[in-house]
């Protein structure tokens, strides 16, 4: 073997060090953007979740009840499908809906209130006028 030093000059560039996976490095995983409106207070909700993850979705139920009476303290008496009464709901805080319920009841109309329930909370969210009382 000789004692000569060999020097190699590389003129080829594979470019591997100048590239990177742009999508995963800069932007992360694909994401799902969720928008919702809180049914109880009307606030806009927003969440961003990676598409590879699960997310919890709340069960929301809608029930129609016939309005029987409005008490002076703001509670309503409602007739359920099986003929029992439900007396634990307050009138809604939405002024427009509140006025529609009070005015319709004062005029003697048959009213059906739509109640939305989720996560242990219930609230009157809408109203249907089914005609004058017989």
Coordinates of C-alpha atoms in Angstrom, one line a residue:
X1 CA 0.0 0.0 0.0
X2 CA 1.2 3.4 -0.7
X3 CA 1.3 6.4 1.7
X4 CA -0.3 8.6 -0.9
X5 CA -3.4 10.5 0.2
X6 CA -6.3 10.1 -2.0
X7 CA -8.7 13.0 -2.2
X8 CA -12.1 12.6 -3.9
X9 CA -14.0 15.6 -5.0
X10 CA -17.7 15.0 -5.2
X11 CA -19.5 17.0 -7.8
X12 CA -22.8 15.0 -7.7
X13 CA -25.5 16.1 -5.3
X14 CA -28.4 13.8 -4.6
X15 CA -30.3 16.6 -3.0
X16 CA -31.5 14.5 -0.1
X17 CA -30.4 17.1 2.4
X18 CA -32.3 19.9 0.7
X19 CA -35.7 18.2 0.7
X20 CA -38.1 17.4 3.5
X21 CA -41.6 16.2 3.7
X22 CA -43.3 19.5 3.6
X23 CA -46.9 18.4 4.3
X24 CA -46.1 16.5 7.5
X25 CA -43.4 18.8 8.8
X26 CA -45.0 22.2 8.2
X27 CA -48.7 21.4 8.4
X28 CA -48.9 18.3 10.6
X29 CA -51.6 15.7 10.0
X30 CA -54.8 16.3 8.2
X31 CA -57.2 18.1 10.4
X32 CA -61.0 18.3 10.7
X33 CA -62.4 21.7 11.5
X34 CA -65.7 21.5 13.4
X35 CA -68.1 24.5 13.9
X36 CA -71.2 24.3 16.0
X37 CA -73.7 26.6 17.7
X38 CA -74.5 25.9 21.4
X39 CA -78.2 25.1 21.5
X40 CA -78.6 26.6 25.0
X41 CA -76.8 29.9 24.8
X42 CA -76.3 30.4 21.1
X43 CA -72.5 30.7 21.3
X44 CA -70.4 29.7 18.4
X45 CA -68.1 26.7 19.1
X46 CA -65.0 25.7 17.1
X47 CA -62.7 22.7 17.4
X48 CA -59.8 21.4 15.3
X49 CA -59.1 17.7 15.6
X50 CA -56.5 15.6 13.8
X51 CA -58.4 13.3 11.3
X52 CA -56.7 10.3 12.8
X53 CA -58.3 10.9 16.2
X54 CA -61.7 10.2 17.5
X55 CA -63.8 13.0 19.0
X56 CA -66.8 13.0 21.3
X57 CA -70.2 14.0 20.0
X58 CA -72.9 14.9 22.4
X59 CA -76.3 13.3 22.1
X60 CA -79.0 15.9 21.5
X61 CA -82.6 15.0 21.8
X62 CA -85.6 16.9 20.5
X63 CA -89.0 16.4 22.2
X64 CA -92.3 18.1 21.5
X65 CA -94.6 18.9 24.4
X66 CA -98.0 20.5 24.5
X67 CA -98.1 23.6 26.6
X68 CA -100.7 23.4 29.4
X69 CA -99.9 26.3 31.7
X70 CA -97.4 29.1 32.5
X71 CA -96.8 29.8 36.1
X72 CA -96.1 33.3 37.6
X73 CA -92.6 32.2 38.6
X74 CA -91.6 31.5 34.9
X75 CA -92.1 27.7 34.9
X76 CA -94.2 25.9 32.3
X77 CA -96.5 22.9 32.6
X78 CA -96.2 20.6 29.7
X79 CA -98.1 17.5 28.6
X80 CA -95.9 14.5 27.7
X81 CA -96.8 11.8 25.1
X82 CA -97.9 9.4 27.8
X83 CA -100.3 11.9 29.4
X84 CA -98.1 12.9 32.4
X85 CA -97.1 16.5 33.1
X86 CA -93.6 17.9 33.1
X87 CA -93.3 21.0 35.4
X88 CA -89.5 21.5 35.7
X89 CA -88.8 23.7 32.7
X90 CA -88.5 27.5 32.7
X91 CA -89.6 29.8 29.9
X92 CA -86.8 30.5 27.4
X93 CA -84.6 33.6 27.9
X94 CA -84.8 34.5 24.2
X95 CA -87.1 37.5 24.2
X96 CA -88.7 36.8 20.8
X97 CA -89.5 33.2 21.6
X98 CA -90.7 34.2 25.1
X99 CA -93.1 36.8 23.7
X100 CA -94.5 34.3 21.1
X101 CA -95.2 31.7 23.9
X102 CA -96.8 34.2 26.3
X103 CA -98.8 36.0 23.5
X104 CA -100.0 32.7 22.0
X105 CA -101.0 31.3 25.4
X106 CA -102.8 34.5 26.3
X107 CA -104.7 34.3 23.0
X108 CA -105.9 30.8 23.9
X109 CA -104.0 29.0 21.1
X110 CA -102.9 25.4 21.4
X111 CA -99.1 25.5 21.5
X112 CA -96.5 22.8 21.2
X113 CA -93.0 23.7 22.5
X114 CA -89.9 22.0 21.1
X115 CA -87.4 21.1 23.9
X116 CA -83.8 20.3 23.1
X117 CA -81.9 18.3 25.7
X118 CA -78.2 17.5 25.9
X119 CA -75.8 16.7 28.7
X120 CA -78.4 16.8 31.4
X121 CA -79.8 20.3 30.3
X122 CA -83.1 21.0 28.7
X123 CA -84.4 24.2 27.1
X124 CA -87.4 25.3 25.1
X125 CA -85.9 26.2 21.7
X126 CA -88.9 26.6 19.4
X127 CA -92.7 26.8 19.2
X128 CA -95.4 25.4 17.0
X129 CA -98.9 26.9 16.9
X130 CA -101.4 24.0 16.3
X131 CA -104.5 26.2 16.3
X132 CA -107.1 27.6 18.7
X133 CA -108.1 25.7 21.7
X134 CA -111.4 23.8 21.3

